[in-house]
Amino acid sequence: MKKLLVVIMVMLIITGCKKNEDIVQKIEIEFDNDYYQVASPYKPSISGNYVVNNVLNNYDVNDIENSFMMLSSNYFKTTNSFYQAGQYLTRDELKELLSDNNLNNNEEIIINDIKIKPIYISSIHEQNYLTPNGNLKGVTIGLIINPYQAYKTIYGSYNYEIVEMETLEPLIYEKANDIVKYIRAKEELKEVKLLIGVYIQNRPNSMLPGGIKYFGLADKEEVKLTKVNLESQYFNSKYVLNNDINLYNAFSNLEKQIKKVNDTINVSGKGLYYNDQIQNIEITVYSGIFSRGKLLYLCNVISDELAHFDNQVNIKVIIKSGNAKVAFIHKKGSSLKSNVYILEG
């Protein structure tokens, strides 16, 4: 199989752009039409990804953003929609919404004889989707739910107690409708398509992030949520062994072939599953210090093995040497060929 070997240099050239130009400029954030293009000029979220205090979980902004992008692609097509970080919910608004006088106004619970006032909504994530000429097409709002409630022990350290989903579910339905009413009260958002998703955070100290468990398309003042399972899984996990044996075996074989190059190389792989169907594959290879020739050989070995993975799924492989990314391999779901990019001179 032929491999494409190139050295990447990324340049952004902007010509003839006026300050008040409304046309959306195309900035590719991925390699094909399965991913969104970003509206230009780039605007960061005006909320600054505000998160409430006293959350023990790892708050993975990238996973949350990617998960809601994937959910949104069912309603805002990647071929004619442009992504923009949230521009309608400010940091001050989120502080107010997430306070214990507003959406987090919950009844006290008792944990180990200690009364605490739980904070179930740790953040609100906003995404905007634009038409090619820059008009707002729709908004996605994610409620980030934390079932793991922190409390202070008698020794002064923090621990947590899980609140079961049967307790949380009625609250989730209620708060989702509260946020719909709040969004619809904004004049510019009264009529836009509004997608609501609920992301459940994983337990503290988990290496994996959480996942989206509910979603719904809102009407004028309410939303009916549907259960869904959109979450990341490691390929050597029991979940993948039990639900996706072909991928489990393909990843195991890839590890074996890489170990033949050098048995000190470590490999990590994870993917995003949507109702038990794999949506993308991301693999990281920690290679140590290699010569150029050995790095190229490693890329060839990996490229050959990727041909045995599911042909309907995009695969990204990053090869690292220490903290530096030295190579990137990309295989489109529709192709047997992998493109190899060497990232160092």
PDB file of N, CA and C in Angstrom, residues 284-329:
ATOM      1  N   THR A 284      -3.070   7.335  20.517  1.00  0.00           N
ATOM      2  CA  THR A 284      -1.831   8.042  20.831  1.00  0.00           C
ATOM      3  C   THR A 284      -0.727   7.022  21.056  1.00  0.00           C
ATOM      4  N   VAL A 285       0.410   7.233  20.392  1.00  0.00           N
ATOM      5  CA  VAL A 285       1.560   6.338  20.488  1.00  0.00           C
ATOM      6  C   VAL A 285       2.705   7.119  21.121  1.00  0.00           C
ATOM      7  N   TYR A 286       3.200   6.614  22.249  1.00  0.00           N
ATOM      8  CA  TYR A 286       4.312   7.256  22.952  1.00  0.00           C
ATOM      9  C   TYR A 286       5.589   6.509  22.587  1.00  0.00           C
ATOM     10  N   SER A 287       6.382   7.107  21.703  1.00  0.00           N
ATOM     11  CA  SER A 287       7.434   6.355  21.015  1.00  0.00           C
ATOM     12  C   SER A 287       8.819   6.483  21.623  1.00  0.00           C
ATOM     13  N   GLY A 288       9.039   7.418  22.526  1.00  0.00           N
ATOM     14  CA  GLY A 288      10.406   7.651  22.971  1.00  0.00           C
ATOM     15  C   GLY A 288      11.186   8.393  21.899  1.00  0.00           C
ATOM     16  N   ILE A 289      12.498   8.389  22.005  1.00  0.00           N
ATOM     17  CA  ILE A 289      13.347   9.093  21.044  1.00  0.00           C
ATOM     18  C   ILE A 289      13.765   8.132  19.943  1.00  0.00           C
ATOM     19  N   PHE A 290      13.357   8.439  18.705  1.00  0.00           N
ATOM     20  CA  PHE A 290      13.635   7.586  17.557  1.00  0.00           C
ATOM     21  C   PHE A 290      14.447   8.349  16.528  1.00  0.00           C
ATOM     22  N   SER A 291      15.202   7.605  15.725  1.00  0.00           N
ATOM     23  CA  SER A 291      15.801   8.193  14.535  1.00  0.00           C
ATOM     24  C   SER A 291      14.707   8.456  13.515  1.00  0.00           C
ATOM     25  N   ARG A 292      15.014   9.303  12.522  1.00  0.00           N
ATOM     26  CA  ARG A 292      14.030   9.584  11.471  1.00  0.00           C
ATOM     27  C   ARG A 292      13.611   8.293  10.771  1.00  0.00           C
ATOM     28  N   GLY A 293      14.573   7.436  10.449  1.00  0.00           N
ATOM     29  CA  GLY A 293      14.257   6.192   9.744  1.00  0.00           C
ATOM     30  C   GLY A 293      13.329   5.297  10.535  1.00  0.00           C
ATOM     31  N   LYS A 294      13.577   5.175  11.847  1.00  0.00           N
ATOM     32  CA  LYS A 294      12.731   4.310  12.665  1.00  0.00           C
ATOM     33  C   LYS A 294      11.342   4.905  12.836  1.00  0.00           C
ATOM     34  N   LEU A 295      11.262   6.230  12.903  1.00  0.00           N
ATOM     35  CA  LEU A 295       9.959   6.882  12.982  1.00  0.00           C
ATOM     36  C   LEU A 295       9.146   6.608  11.726  1.00  0.00           C
ATOM     37  N   LEU A 296       9.786   6.698  10.567  1.00  0.00           N
ATOM     38  CA  LEU A 296       9.085   6.419   9.312  1.00  0.00           C
ATOM     39  C   LEU A 296       8.630   4.962   9.257  1.00  0.00           C
ATOM     40  N   TYR A 297       9.464   4.073   9.742  1.00  0.00           N
ATOM     41  CA  TYR A 297       9.093   2.657   9.762  1.00  0.00           C
ATOM     42  C   TYR A 297       7.894   2.426  10.682  1.00  0.00           C
ATOM     43  N   LEU A 298       7.908   3.076  11.849  1.00  0.00           N
ATOM     44  CA  LEU A 298       6.775   2.961  12.773  1.00  0.00           C
ATOM     45  C   LEU A 298       5.495   3.460  12.112  1.00  0.00           C
ATOM     46  N   CYS A 299       5.584   4.569  11.387  1.00  0.00           N
ATOM     47  CA  CYS A 299       4.409   5.099  10.680  1.00  0.00           C
ATOM     48  C   CYS A 299       3.888   4.105   9.648  1.00  0.00           C
ATOM     49  N   ASN A 300       4.802   3.436   8.950  1.00  0.00           N
ATOM     50  CA  ASN A 300       4.395   2.433   7.959  1.00  0.00           C
ATOM     51  C   ASN A 300       3.665   1.267   8.612  1.00  0.00           C
ATOM     52  N   VAL A 301       4.198   0.807   9.745  1.00  0.00           N
ATOM     53  CA  VAL A 301       3.571  -0.311  10.463  1.00  0.00           C
ATOM     54  C   VAL A 301       2.155   0.065  10.901  1.00  0.00           C
ATOM     55  N   ILE A 302       2.017   1.251  11.467  1.00  0.00           N
ATOM     56  CA  ILE A 302       0.698   1.695  11.935  1.00  0.00           C
ATOM     57  C   ILE A 302      -0.271   1.837  10.769  1.00  0.00           C
ATOM     58  N   SER A 303       0.191   2.416   9.673  1.00  0.00           N
ATOM     59  CA  SER A 303      -0.678   2.621   8.504  1.00  0.00           C
ATOM     60  C   SER A 303      -1.194   1.302   7.959  1.00  0.00           C
ATOM     61  N   ASP A 304      -0.324   0.299   7.909  1.00  0.00           N
ATOM     62  CA  ASP A 304      -0.753  -1.020   7.436  1.00  0.00           C
ATOM     63  C   ASP A 304      -1.842  -1.602   8.332  1.00  0.00           C
ATOM     64  N   GLU A 305      -1.684  -1.455   9.647  1.00  0.00           N
ATOM     65  CA  GLU A 305      -2.643  -2.029  10.584  1.00  0.00           C
ATOM     66  C   GLU A 305      -3.986  -1.300  10.569  1.00  0.00           C
ATOM     67  N   LEU A 306      -3.977  -0.010  10.258  1.00  0.00           N
ATOM     68  CA  LEU A 306      -5.237   0.746  10.235  1.00  0.00           C
ATOM     69  C   LEU A 306      -6.186   0.249   9.158  1.00  0.00           C
ATOM     70  N   ALA A 307      -5.657  -0.418   8.151  1.00  0.00           N
ATOM     71  CA  ALA A 307      -6.507  -0.977   7.096  1.00  0.00           C
ATOM     72  C   ALA A 307      -7.437  -2.058   7.634  1.00  0.00           C
ATOM     73  N   HIS A 308      -7.113  -2.613   8.814  1.00  0.00           N
ATOM     74  CA  HIS A 308      -7.939  -3.673   9.405  1.00  0.00           C
ATOM     75  C   HIS A 308      -9.022  -3.121  10.331  1.00  0.00           C
ATOM     76  N   PHE A 309      -9.051  -1.801  10.514  1.00  0.00           N
ATOM     77  CA  PHE A 309     -10.091  -1.186  11.340  1.00  0.00           C
ATOM     78  C   PHE A 309     -11.342  -0.932  10.501  1.00  0.00           C
ATOM     79  N   ASP A 310     -12.439  -0.604  11.176  1.00  0.00           N
ATOM     80  CA  ASP A 310     -13.717  -0.308  10.523  1.00  0.00           C
ATOM     81  C   ASP A 310     -13.534   0.787   9.472  1.00  0.00           C
ATOM     82  N   ASN A 311     -13.919   0.490   8.234  1.00  0.00           N
ATOM     83  CA  ASN A 311     -13.714   1.435   7.136  1.00  0.00           C
ATOM     84  C   ASN A 311     -14.708   2.589   7.129  1.00  0.00           C
ATOM     85  N   GLN A 312     -15.690   2.579   8.017  1.00  0.00           N
ATOM     86  CA  GLN A 312     -16.680   3.651   8.048  1.00  0.00           C
ATOM     87  C   GLN A 312     -16.338   4.736   9.071  1.00  0.00           C
ATOM     88  N   VAL A 313     -15.218   4.591   9.752  1.00  0.00           N
ATOM     89  CA  VAL A 313     -14.891   5.485  10.861  1.00  0.00           C
ATOM     90  C   VAL A 313     -13.566   6.197  10.596  1.00  0.00           C
ATOM     91  N   ASN A 314     -13.528   7.493  10.861  1.00  0.00           N
ATOM     92  CA  ASN A 314     -12.281   8.247  10.757  1.00  0.00           C
ATOM     93  C   ASN A 314     -11.344   7.877  11.899  1.00  0.00           C
ATOM     94  N   ILE A 315     -10.059   7.741  11.566  1.00  0.00           N
ATOM     95  CA  ILE A 315      -9.050   7.371  12.560  1.00  0.00           C
ATOM     96  C   ILE A 315      -7.954   8.428  12.582  1.00  0.00           C
ATOM     97  N   LYS A 316      -7.609   8.878  13.784  1.00  0.00           N
ATOM     98  CA  LYS A 316      -6.491   9.798  13.965  1.00  0.00           C
ATOM     99  C   LYS A 316      -5.473   9.149  14.897  1.00  0.00           C
ATOM    100  N   VAL A 317      -4.215   9.149  14.481  1.00  0.00           N
ATOM    101  CA  VAL A 317      -3.130   8.621  15.303  1.00  0.00           C
ATOM    102  C   VAL A 317      -2.094   9.723  15.502  1.00  0.00           C
ATOM    103  N   ILE A 318      -1.757   9.988  16.743  1.00  0.00           N
ATOM    104  CA  ILE A 318      -0.706  10.951  17.071  1.00  0.00           C
ATOM    105  C   ILE A 318       0.468  10.189  17.668  1.00  0.00           C
ATOM    106  N   ILE A 319       1.657  10.420  17.143  1.00  0.00           N
ATOM    107  CA  ILE A 319       2.871   9.808  17.673  1.00  0.00           C
ATOM    108  C   ILE A 319       3.648  10.878  18.425  1.00  0.00           C
ATOM    109  N   LYS A 320       3.962  10.580  19.687  1.00  0.00           N
ATOM    110  CA  LYS A 320       4.663  11.541  20.540  1.00  0.00           C
ATOM    111  C   LYS A 320       6.048  11.032  20.905  1.00  0.00           C
ATOM    112  N   SER A 321       6.975  11.961  21.014  1.00  0.00           N
ATOM    113  CA  SER A 321       8.300  11.693  21.566  1.00  0.00           C
ATOM    114  C   SER A 321       8.491  12.659  22.724  1.00  0.00           C
ATOM    115  N   GLY A 322       8.401  12.144  23.949  1.00  0.00           N
ATOM    116  CA  GLY A 322       8.343  13.032  25.102  1.00  0.00           C
ATOM    117  C   GLY A 322       7.042  13.808  25.056  1.00  0.00           C
ATOM    118  N   ASN A 323       7.119  15.119  25.175  1.00  0.00           N
ATOM    119  CA  ASN A 323       5.922  15.958  25.093  1.00  0.00           C
ATOM    120  C   ASN A 323       5.651  16.464  23.688  1.00  0.00           C
ATOM    121  N   ALA A 324       6.563  16.176  22.762  1.00  0.00           N
ATOM    122  CA  ALA A 324       6.440  16.703  21.399  1.00  0.00           C
ATOM    123  C   ALA A 324       5.677  15.739  20.500  1.00  0.00           C
ATOM    124  N   LYS A 325       4.808  16.285  19.651  1.00  0.00           N
ATOM    125  CA  LYS A 325       4.132  15.497  18.628  1.00  0.00           C
ATOM    126  C   LYS A 325       5.030  15.446  17.402  1.00  0.00           C
ATOM    127  N   VAL A 326       5.436  14.237  17.017  1.00  0.00           N
ATOM    128  CA  VAL A 326       6.398  14.099  15.919  1.00  0.00           C
ATOM    129  C   VAL A 326       5.768  13.568  14.638  1.00  0.00           C
ATOM    130  N   ALA A 327       4.590  12.976  14.736  1.00  0.00           N
ATOM    131  CA  ALA A 327       3.932  12.469  13.524  1.00  0.00           C
ATOM    132  C   ALA A 327       2.432  12.375  13.750  1.00  0.00           C
ATOM    133  N   PHE A 328       1.704  12.452  12.649  1.00  0.00           N
ATOM    134  CA  PHE A 328       0.245  12.365  12.677  1.00  0.00           C
ATOM    135  C   PHE A 328      -0.191  11.500  11.500  1.00  0.00           C
ATOM    136  N   ILE A 329      -1.075  10.553  11.774  1.00  0.00           N
ATOM    137  CA  ILE A 329      -1.596   9.663  10.732  1.00  0.00           C
ATOM    138  C   ILE A 329      -3.106   9.807  10.708  1.00  0.00           C
TER     139      ILE A 329
END
